[in-house]
mmCIF file of C-alpha atoms in Angstrom:
data_model
loop_
_atom_site.group_PDB
_atom_site.id
_atom_site.type_symbol
_atom_site.label_atom_id
_atom_site.label_comp_id
_atom_site.label_asym_id
_atom_site.label_seq_id
_atom_site.Cartn_x
_atom_site.Cartn_y
_atom_site.Cartn_z
ATOM 1 C CA MET F 698 0.030 0.000 -0.138
ATOM 2 C CA MET F 699 2.715 2.527 0.945
ATOM 3 C CA ASP F 700 4.730 1.382 -2.312
ATOM 4 C CA LYS F 701 1.433 2.197 -4.258
ATOM 5 C CA LEU F 702 1.123 5.406 -2.492
ATOM 6 C CA ARG F 703 4.770 6.450 -2.930
ATOM 7 C CA ARG F 704 4.365 5.859 -6.550
ATOM 8 C CA LEU F 705 1.326 7.970 -6.806
ATOM 9 C CA LEU F 706 2.793 11.116 -4.714
ATOM 10 C CA THR F 707 5.979 10.877 -6.178
ATOM 11 C CA PRO F 708 5.284 12.561 -9.657
ATOM 12 C CA VAL F 709 2.088 14.987 -8.379
ATOM 13 C CA ILE F 710 4.598 16.398 -5.838
ATOM 14 C CA VAL F 711 8.003 16.776 -8.346
ATOM 15 C CA LEU F 712 5.393 18.414 -10.931
ATOM 16 C CA ALA F 713 3.815 20.633 -8.397
ATOM 17 C CA ALA F 714 7.307 21.930 -7.151
ATOM 18 C CA LEU F 715 8.541 22.239 -11.020
ATOM 19 C CA ILE F 716 5.334 24.189 -11.776
ATOM 20 C CA GLY F 717 6.000 26.377 -8.921
ATOM 21 C CA VAL F 718 9.224 27.291 -9.745
ATOM 22 C CA ALA F 719 8.580 27.919 -13.697
ATOM 23 C CA LEU F 720 5.580 30.461 -12.136
ATOM 24 C CA VAL F 721 8.438 32.294 -10.621
ATOM 25 C CA VAL F 722 10.881 32.189 -13.387
ATOM 26 C CA ARG F 723 8.600 33.363 -15.842
ATOM 27 C CA GLU F 724 8.891 37.093 -15.220
ATOM 28 C CA GLU F 725 12.702 37.717 -15.711
ATOM 29 C CA GLY F 726 13.613 34.007 -16.897
ATOM 30 C CA LEU F 727 14.740 35.488 -20.181
ATOM 31 C CA ALA F 728 16.981 38.227 -18.676
ATOM 32 C CA ALA F 729 18.625 35.833 -16.044
ATOM 33 C CA ALA F 730 19.339 33.299 -18.669
ATOM 34 C CA ARG F 731 20.884 35.699 -21.136
ATOM 35 C CA ALA F 732 23.111 36.780 -18.172
ATOM 36 C CA PHE F 733 24.633 32.934 -18.018
ATOM 37 C CA ALA F 734 24.518 33.642 -21.834
ATOM 38 C CA ARG F 735 27.548 36.659 -21.411
ATOM 39 C CA ALA F 736 30.880 35.973 -22.255
ATOM 40 C CA ASP F 737 32.275 36.936 -19.138
ATOM 41 C CA ALA F 738 30.083 34.696 -17.073
ATOM 42 C CA ILE F 739 31.763 31.635 -18.783
ATOM 43 C CA PRO F 740 34.867 31.400 -16.238
ATOM 44 C CA LEU F 741 32.233 31.662 -13.288
ATOM 45 C CA LEU F 742 30.072 28.724 -14.925
ATOM 46 C CA ALA F 743 33.238 27.156 -15.117
ATOM 47 C CA ALA F 744 34.471 27.762 -11.592
ATOM 48 C CA ALA F 745 30.410 26.357 -10.557
ATOM 49 C CA LEU F 746 31.509 23.215 -12.185
ATOM 50 C CA ALA F 747 34.878 22.506 -10.688
ATOM 51 C CA THR F 748 33.552 23.291 -7.027
ATOM 52 C CA ASN F 749 30.981 20.959 -7.540
ATOM 53 C CA VAL F 750 33.371 18.235 -8.554
ATOM 54 C CA ALA F 751 35.726 19.425 -5.430
ATOM 55 C CA GLY F 752 32.972 19.105 -3.194
ATOM 56 C CA LEU F 753 32.108 15.362 -4.817
ATOM 57 C CA ALA F 754 35.820 14.443 -4.139
ATOM 58 C CA LEU F 755 35.761 15.555 -0.545
ATOM 59 C CA ALA F 756 32.514 13.847 0.006
ATOM 60 C CA VAL F 757 33.907 10.586 -1.064
ATOM 61 C CA HIS F 758 36.869 11.118 1.805
ATOM 62 C CA ALA F 759 34.148 11.981 4.532
ATOM 63 C CA TRP F 760 32.095 8.831 3.931
ATOM 64 C CA ARG F 761 35.490 6.472 3.253
ATOM 65 C CA VAL F 762 37.287 7.428 6.928
ATOM 66 C CA LEU F 763 33.513 6.052 8.185
ATOM 67 C CA VAL F 764 34.485 2.342 6.750
ATOM 68 C CA PRO F 765 35.662 0.764 9.840
ATOM 69 C CA GLY F 766 39.190 -1.452 10.175
ATOM 70 C CA GLU F 767 41.841 -2.352 7.325
ATOM 71 C CA HIS F 768 40.543 -2.918 3.822
ATOM 72 C CA PRO F 769 40.867 -2.167 0.622
ATOM 73 C CA ILE F 770 38.416 0.189 -0.061
ATOM 74 C CA ARG F 771 40.482 3.579 -0.365
ATOM 75 C CA GLY F 772 41.300 5.655 -3.883
ATOM 76 C CA LEU F 773 39.497 4.720 -6.897
ATOM 77 C CA TYR F 774 37.781 1.637 -4.969
ATOM 78 C CA ALA F 775 35.987 3.862 -2.776
ATOM 79 C CA ALA F 776 35.235 6.624 -5.513
ATOM 80 C CA LYS F 777 33.703 4.053 -7.461
ATOM 81 C CA ILE F 778 31.513 2.833 -4.989
ATOM 82 C CA TYR F 779 30.682 6.318 -3.964
ATOM 83 C CA PHE F 780 29.543 7.231 -7.199
ATOM 84 C CA LEU F 781 27.363 4.506 -7.545
ATOM 85 C CA GLY F 782 25.656 4.963 -4.649
ATOM 86 C CA GLN F 783 25.272 8.418 -5.702
ATOM 87 C CA LEU F 784 24.095 7.721 -8.972
ATOM 88 C CA SER F 785 21.206 5.245 -7.553
ATOM 89 C CA LYS F 786 19.465 8.250 -5.332
ATOM 90 C CA TYR F 787 18.247 9.260 -9.139
ATOM 91 C CA VAL F 788 15.814 5.547 -8.581
ATOM 92 C CA PRO F 789 12.821 5.986 -6.142
ATOM 93 C CA GLY F 790 13.129 4.671 -2.420
ATOM 94 C CA ARG F 791 16.631 5.131 -0.230
ATOM 95 C CA ILE F 792 17.620 1.357 -0.310
ATOM 96 C CA TRP F 793 19.422 1.263 -3.650
ATOM 97 C CA GLY F 794 22.591 3.222 -2.289
ATOM 98 C CA VAL F 795 23.405 0.982 0.950
ATOM 99 C CA ILE F 796 22.423 -2.305 -1.280
ATOM 100 C CA THR F 797 25.239 -0.923 -3.888
ATOM 101 C CA HIS F 798 27.777 -0.133 -0.955
ATOM 102 C CA VAL F 799 27.101 -3.508 0.858
ATOM 103 C CA ALA F 800 27.643 -5.286 -2.594
ATOM 104 C CA HIS F 801 30.933 -3.670 -3.630
ATOM 105 C CA GLY F 802 32.030 -3.938 0.112
ATOM 106 C CA ARG F 803 31.813 -8.199 0.205
ATOM 107 C CA ALA F 804 33.296 -8.405 -3.090
ATOM 108 C CA VAL F 805 36.970 -7.364 -1.452
ATOM 109 C CA GLY F 806 36.153 -9.312 1.911
ATOM 110 C CA VAL F 807 34.268 -5.889 3.806
ATOM 111 C CA PRO F 808 31.380 -6.882 5.938
ATOM 112 C CA GLY F 809 27.861 -6.114 4.989
ATOM 113 C CA ALA F 810 27.562 -4.782 8.615
ATOM 114 C CA GLN F 811 30.325 -2.366 8.244
ATOM 115 C CA MET F 812 28.998 -0.931 4.418
ATOM 116 C CA THR F 813 26.152 -0.592 5.793
ATOM 117 C CA SER F 814 26.990 1.337 9.326
ATOM 118 C CA ALA F 815 29.511 3.631 7.081
ATOM 119 C CA TYR F 816 26.540 4.256 4.862
ATOM 120 C CA LEU F 817 24.004 5.169 7.840
ATOM 121 C CA LEU F 818 26.905 7.117 9.500
ATOM 122 C CA SER F 819 27.670 8.925 6.318
ATOM 123 C CA VAL F 820 23.861 9.699 5.702
ATOM 124 C CA ALA F 821 23.921 11.298 9.348
ATOM 125 C CA LEU F 822 26.884 13.252 9.260
ATOM 126 C CA THR F 823 26.160 14.726 6.195
ATOM 127 C CA ILE F 824 22.571 15.926 7.100
ATOM 128 C CA ILE F 825 23.998 17.634 10.479
ATOM 129 C CA THR F 826 26.828 19.239 8.844
ATOM 130 C CA GLY F 827 24.804 20.216 5.870
ATOM 131 C CA ALA F 828 22.025 21.951 8.740
ATOM 132 C CA GLY F 829 25.119 23.511 10.580
ATOM 133 C CA VAL F 830 26.925 25.219 7.421
ATOM 134 C CA SER F 831 22.858 26.379 6.229
ATOM 135 C CA LEU F 832 23.232 28.621 9.124
ATOM 136 C CA LEU F 833 25.518 30.873 7.210
ATOM 137 C CA ALA F 834 21.892 32.255 4.910
ATOM 138 C CA ALA F 835 20.670 33.085 8.647
ATOM 139 C CA PRO F 836 22.137 36.508 8.946
ATOM 140 C CA ALA F 837 20.525 37.775 5.404
ATOM 141 C CA ALA F 838 17.442 35.634 5.950
ATOM 142 C CA LEU F 839 16.943 36.345 9.459
ATOM 143 C CA PRO F 840 18.591 39.906 10.347
ATOM 144 C CA ASP F 841 16.740 40.339 13.583
ATOM 145 C CA HIS F 842 16.672 36.740 14.488
ATOM 146 C CA TRP F 843 19.472 35.225 13.791
ATOM 147 C CA LEU F 844 21.356 35.459 16.815
ATOM 148 C CA TRP F 845 18.688 32.486 18.441
ATOM 149 C CA LEU F 846 20.437 30.184 15.522
ATOM 150 C CA CYS F 847 24.173 30.232 17.705
ATOM 151 C CA LEU F 848 22.465 27.474 20.011
ATOM 152 C CA PRO F 849 21.942 24.749 17.021
ATOM 153 C CA ALA F 850 25.721 26.209 16.069
ATOM 154 C CA LEU F 851 27.180 25.375 19.379
ATOM 155 C CA PHE F 852 25.385 21.972 19.002
ATOM 156 C CA PHE F 853 27.476 21.450 15.885
ATOM 157 C CA LEU F 854 30.628 22.426 17.306
ATOM 158 C CA ALA F 855 29.880 20.049 20.364
ATOM 159 C CA CYS F 856 29.684 17.009 17.865
ATOM 160 C CA VAL F 857 32.819 17.802 16.489
ATOM 161 C CA VAL F 858 34.190 17.990 20.113
ATOM 162 C CA ARG F 859 32.028 14.640 21.329
ATOM 163 C CA PRO F 860 31.142 12.728 17.931
ATOM 164 C CA THR F 861 29.383 10.677 20.274
ATOM 165 C CA LEU F 862 26.484 13.387 20.329
ATOM 166 C CA ALA F 863 26.055 12.675 16.555
ATOM 167 C CA THR F 864 26.313 8.970 16.198
ATOM 168 C CA ARG F 865 24.227 7.505 19.554
ATOM 169 C CA PRO F 866 21.232 8.506 18.080
ATOM 170 C CA VAL F 867 21.810 6.972 14.849
ATOM 171 C CA THR F 868 23.133 3.517 16.690
ATOM 172 C CA ALA F 869 19.979 4.162 18.873
ATOM 173 C CA LEU F 870 18.041 4.484 15.813
ATOM 174 C CA ALA F 871 19.445 1.491 13.996
ATOM 175 C CA ARG F 872 19.211 -0.995 17.036
ATOM 176 C CA LEU F 873 15.319 -0.159 17.062
ATOM 177 C CA ALA F 874 15.307 -0.971 13.387
ATOM 178 C CA ARG F 875 17.400 -4.235 14.261
ATOM 179 C CA ARG F 876 20.182 -3.099 11.905
ATOM 180 C CA PRO F 877 22.745 -2.497 14.165
ATOM 181 C CA VAL F 878 25.289 0.239 13.658
ATOM 182 C CA GLU F 879 28.918 -0.248 15.207
ATOM 183 C CA PRO F 880 30.499 3.326 15.097
ATOM 184 C CA PRO F 881 34.330 4.129 14.187
ATOM 185 C CA PRO F 882 36.432 5.692 16.622
ATOM 186 C CA ASP F 883 35.700 9.605 17.601
ATOM 187 C CA SER F 884 38.577 10.460 15.797
ATOM 188 C CA ALA F 885 37.644 8.894 12.564
ATOM 189 C CA VAL F 886 33.847 10.284 13.403
ATOM 190 C CA ARG F 887 35.313 13.803 13.804
ATOM 191 C CA ARG F 888 37.483 13.657 11.136
ATOM 192 C CA ALA F 889 34.369 12.592 8.787
ATOM 193 C CA MET F 890 32.326 15.336 10.039
ATOM 194 C CA LEU F 891 35.234 18.283 9.024
ATOM 195 C CA LEU F 892 35.777 16.465 5.663
ATOM 196 C CA ALA F 893 32.059 17.089 5.388
ATOM 197 C CA VAL F 894 32.060 20.296 6.134
ATOM 198 C CA ALA F 895 34.475 20.939 3.476
ATOM 199 C CA SER F 896 32.816 19.327 1.347
ATOM 200 C CA TRP F 897 29.312 21.331 1.884
ATOM 201 C CA LEU F 898 31.834 24.634 1.549
ATOM 202 C CA ALA F 899 33.555 23.709 -2.053
ATOM 203 C CA SER F 900 29.917 22.487 -3.288
ATOM 204 C CA GLY F 901 27.668 25.621 -2.307
ATOM 205 C CA LEU F 902 30.558 27.801 -4.129
ATOM 206 C CA HIS F 903 29.480 26.630 -7.058
ATOM 207 C CA LEU F 904 25.787 28.385 -6.629
ATOM 208 C CA TRP F 905 28.078 31.646 -5.500
ATOM 209 C CA PHE F 906 29.221 31.388 -8.695
ATOM 210 C CA LEU F 907 25.833 31.367 -10.093
ATOM 211 C CA VAL F 908 24.411 34.110 -8.266
ATOM 212 C CA LEU F 909 27.549 36.421 -8.939
ATOM 213 C CA ALA F 910 26.836 35.876 -12.460
ATOM 214 C CA LEU F 911 23.364 36.770 -12.355
ATOM 215 C CA GLY F 912 24.787 40.213 -10.563
ATOM 216 C CA ALA F 913 24.636 39.505 -6.656
ATOM 217 C CA PRO F 914 26.526 41.531 -4.242
ATOM 218 C CA ALA F 915 29.879 39.245 -3.630
ATOM 219 C CA TRP F 916 30.138 39.359 0.194
ATOM 220 C CA ALA F 917 26.271 38.845 0.769
ATOM 221 C CA GLY F 918 25.889 36.313 -1.895
ATOM 222 C CA LEU F 919 28.740 34.038 -0.603
ATOM 223 C CA TRP F 920 26.827 33.430 2.532
ATOM 224 C CA SER F 921 23.723 33.179 1.366
ATOM 225 C CA ALA F 922 24.646 30.736 -1.893
ATOM 226 C CA VAL F 923 26.713 28.643 0.430
ATOM 227 C CA GLY F 924 24.228 28.342 2.949
ATOM 228 C CA ALA F 925 20.926 28.115 0.401
ATOM 229 C CA PHE F 926 22.739 24.791 -0.853
ATOM 230 C CA ALA F 927 23.130 23.400 2.094
ATOM 231 C CA LEU F 928 19.639 24.215 3.348
ATOM 232 C CA ALA F 929 18.037 23.184 0.361
ATOM 233 C CA THR F 930 19.940 20.008 0.132
ATOM 234 C CA VAL F 931 19.498 18.284 3.559
ATOM 235 C CA VAL F 932 15.774 19.761 3.388
ATOM 236 C CA SER F 933 14.987 17.871 -0.104
ATOM 237 C CA SER F 934 16.849 14.840 1.183
ATOM 238 C CA LEU F 935 14.537 14.407 3.772
ATOM 239 C CA ALA F 936 11.536 14.225 1.001
ATOM 240 C CA LEU F 937 12.160 10.524 0.933
ATOM 241 C CA ILE F 938 9.362 10.099 -1.698
ATOM 242 C CA VAL F 939 11.185 12.478 -4.296
ATOM 243 C CA PRO F 940 13.960 11.267 -6.020
ATOM 244 C CA ASP F 941 16.874 13.364 -5.261
ATOM 245 C CA GLY F 942 14.764 16.052 -4.078
ATOM 246 C CA TRP F 943 13.382 17.137 -7.599
ATOM 247 C CA GLY F 944 11.819 20.611 -7.232
ATOM 248 C CA VAL F 945 11.855 20.489 -3.628
ATOM 249 C CA ARG F 946 15.113 21.924 -3.775
ATOM 250 C CA GLU F 947 15.107 24.215 -6.309
ATOM 251 C CA LEU F 948 11.842 26.338 -4.344
ATOM 252 C CA THR F 949 14.489 26.019 -1.312
ATOM 253 C CA ILE F 950 17.472 27.760 -3.023
ATOM 254 C CA THR F 951 15.104 30.313 -4.521
ATOM 255 C CA ALA F 952 13.142 31.256 -1.268
ATOM 256 C CA ALA F 953 16.792 31.520 0.353
ATOM 257 C CA LEU F 954 18.230 33.669 -2.234
ATOM 258 C CA THR F 955 15.553 36.273 -2.474
ATOM 259 C CA THR F 956 17.426 38.402 0.161
ATOM 260 C CA VAL F 957 20.170 38.701 -2.281
ATOM 261 C CA LEU F 958 18.463 38.455 -6.001
ATOM 262 C CA PRO F 959 14.645 38.866 -7.092
ATOM 263 C CA ALA F 960 12.951 36.129 -7.237
ATOM 264 C CA SER F 961 12.533 35.242 -11.145
ATOM 265 C CA MET F 962 16.251 35.265 -10.875
ATOM 266 C CA ALA F 963 16.920 33.383 -7.671
ATOM 267 C CA ALA F 964 14.841 30.569 -9.342
ATOM 268 C CA THR F 965 16.933 30.752 -12.435
ATOM 269 C CA ALA F 966 20.037 30.200 -10.443
ATOM 270 C CA ALA F 967 18.154 27.242 -8.585
ATOM 271 C CA ILE F 968 17.563 25.687 -12.022
ATOM 272 C CA ALA F 969 21.103 26.293 -13.155
ATOM 273 C CA SER F 970 22.595 25.009 -9.518
ATOM 274 C CA ARG F 971 20.852 21.595 -10.754
ATOM 275 C CA VAL F 972 21.843 21.358 -14.166
ATOM 276 C CA VAL F 973 25.483 22.063 -12.662
ATOM 277 C CA CYS F 974 25.225 19.814 -9.601
ATOM 278 C CA VAL F 975 23.811 16.726 -12.328
ATOM 279 C CA LEU F 976 26.543 17.783 -14.834
ATOM 280 C CA ALA F 977 29.344 16.812 -11.859
ATOM 281 C CA GLU F 978 27.768 13.985 -10.390
ATOM 282 C CA LEU F 979 27.250 11.984 -13.908
ATOM 283 C CA GLY F 980 30.472 13.679 -15.299
ATOM 284 C CA SER F 981 32.611 12.474 -12.216
ATOM 285 C CA SER F 982 30.720 8.928 -12.253
ATOM 286 C CA ALA F 983 31.517 8.618 -15.868
ATOM 287 C CA VAL F 984 35.045 9.562 -15.473
ATOM 288 C CA VAL F 985 35.528 7.266 -12.375
ATOM 289 C CA LEU F 986 33.879 4.260 -13.515
ATOM 290 C CA ALA F 987 35.719 4.398 -17.265
ATOM 291 C CA TRP F 988 38.806 4.896 -14.991
ATOM 292 C CA ALA F 989 38.109 1.553 -13.065
ATOM 293 C CA ARG F 990 37.386 -0.536 -15.771
ATOM 294 C CA LEU F 991 40.808 0.686 -17.412
ATOM 295 C CA ARG F 992 42.532 -0.189 -14.825
ATOM 296 C CA SER F 993 40.078 -3.176 -13.902
ATOM 297 C CA THR F 994 42.097 -6.146 -11.912
ATOM 298 C CA PRO F 995 40.889 -9.265 -9.928
ATOM 299 C CA ILE F 996 39.250 -8.435 -7.016
ATOM 300 C CA GLY F 997 42.261 -10.011 -5.000
ATOM 301 C CA ASP F 998 44.353 -7.053 -6.529
ATOM 302 C CA ALA F 999 42.180 -4.579 -5.423
ATOM 303 C CA ARG F 1000 43.863 -4.827 -2.047
ATOM 304 C CA VAL F 1001 47.752 -4.024 -3.939
ATOM 305 C CA HIS F 1002 46.705 -1.338 -6.057
ATOM 306 C CA PRO F 1003 43.532 0.395 -4.463
#
């Protein structure tokens, strides 16, 4: 029954969100598109793509350090598993990513429980760190009330100092679901969180370059764009029935960017952000998978040639 409901709701929600974005864009969408077509915007678009790829590379490392023990999952093989998991998010349902990780981990001798633990903890830490980075947009969005957000910022810093504050709720929920999670050492969790923050900051820069191309002020646009991207990605990741948060992310970015751009321009930036992210993910996945195929060796050799 739930699967049937999800299949019915997913296209409705995606369509409604995309229509909402289209209605916002229609007023000045053409002018915004022309802004991206200018010659001086090309370096900004290239920088947007490059920073998003850099964010993905950091995300690979953030996940990789959560796989406990000595194992061959590193380097190119780690990138291959990560990007295969990333591609699975375009398929409805959230189970395909963990299945992909478990299958490839077992192929090189890593127990499924360890791969599942690393995957679930990575998702949780990504959401926690993304929520923390999203606070960068608060001063512009809430000029009179943003000081209240110091509390979640302090909680985030506390999680960095005491990683068990972040991992304990995940392990408790997993235990209730009868899927025990074995958290790695605090040092690994702390490193993963710092890498995840670096990934969010690098990825968020792509949206900053896009809003600069649309004429947003540089300094205010920086914090709003980086925070907006983190906020929108976290919100869309919680929209479980929508593949990769299609539509939900665009609406969230549009709302967050209205502090530095007109609504129609903000919506155009949100759409451009989606295009850049898809190109970065698909392009990076294609390069990694092609490279892995060229260097393909027997599974046992993965321990020698990571």
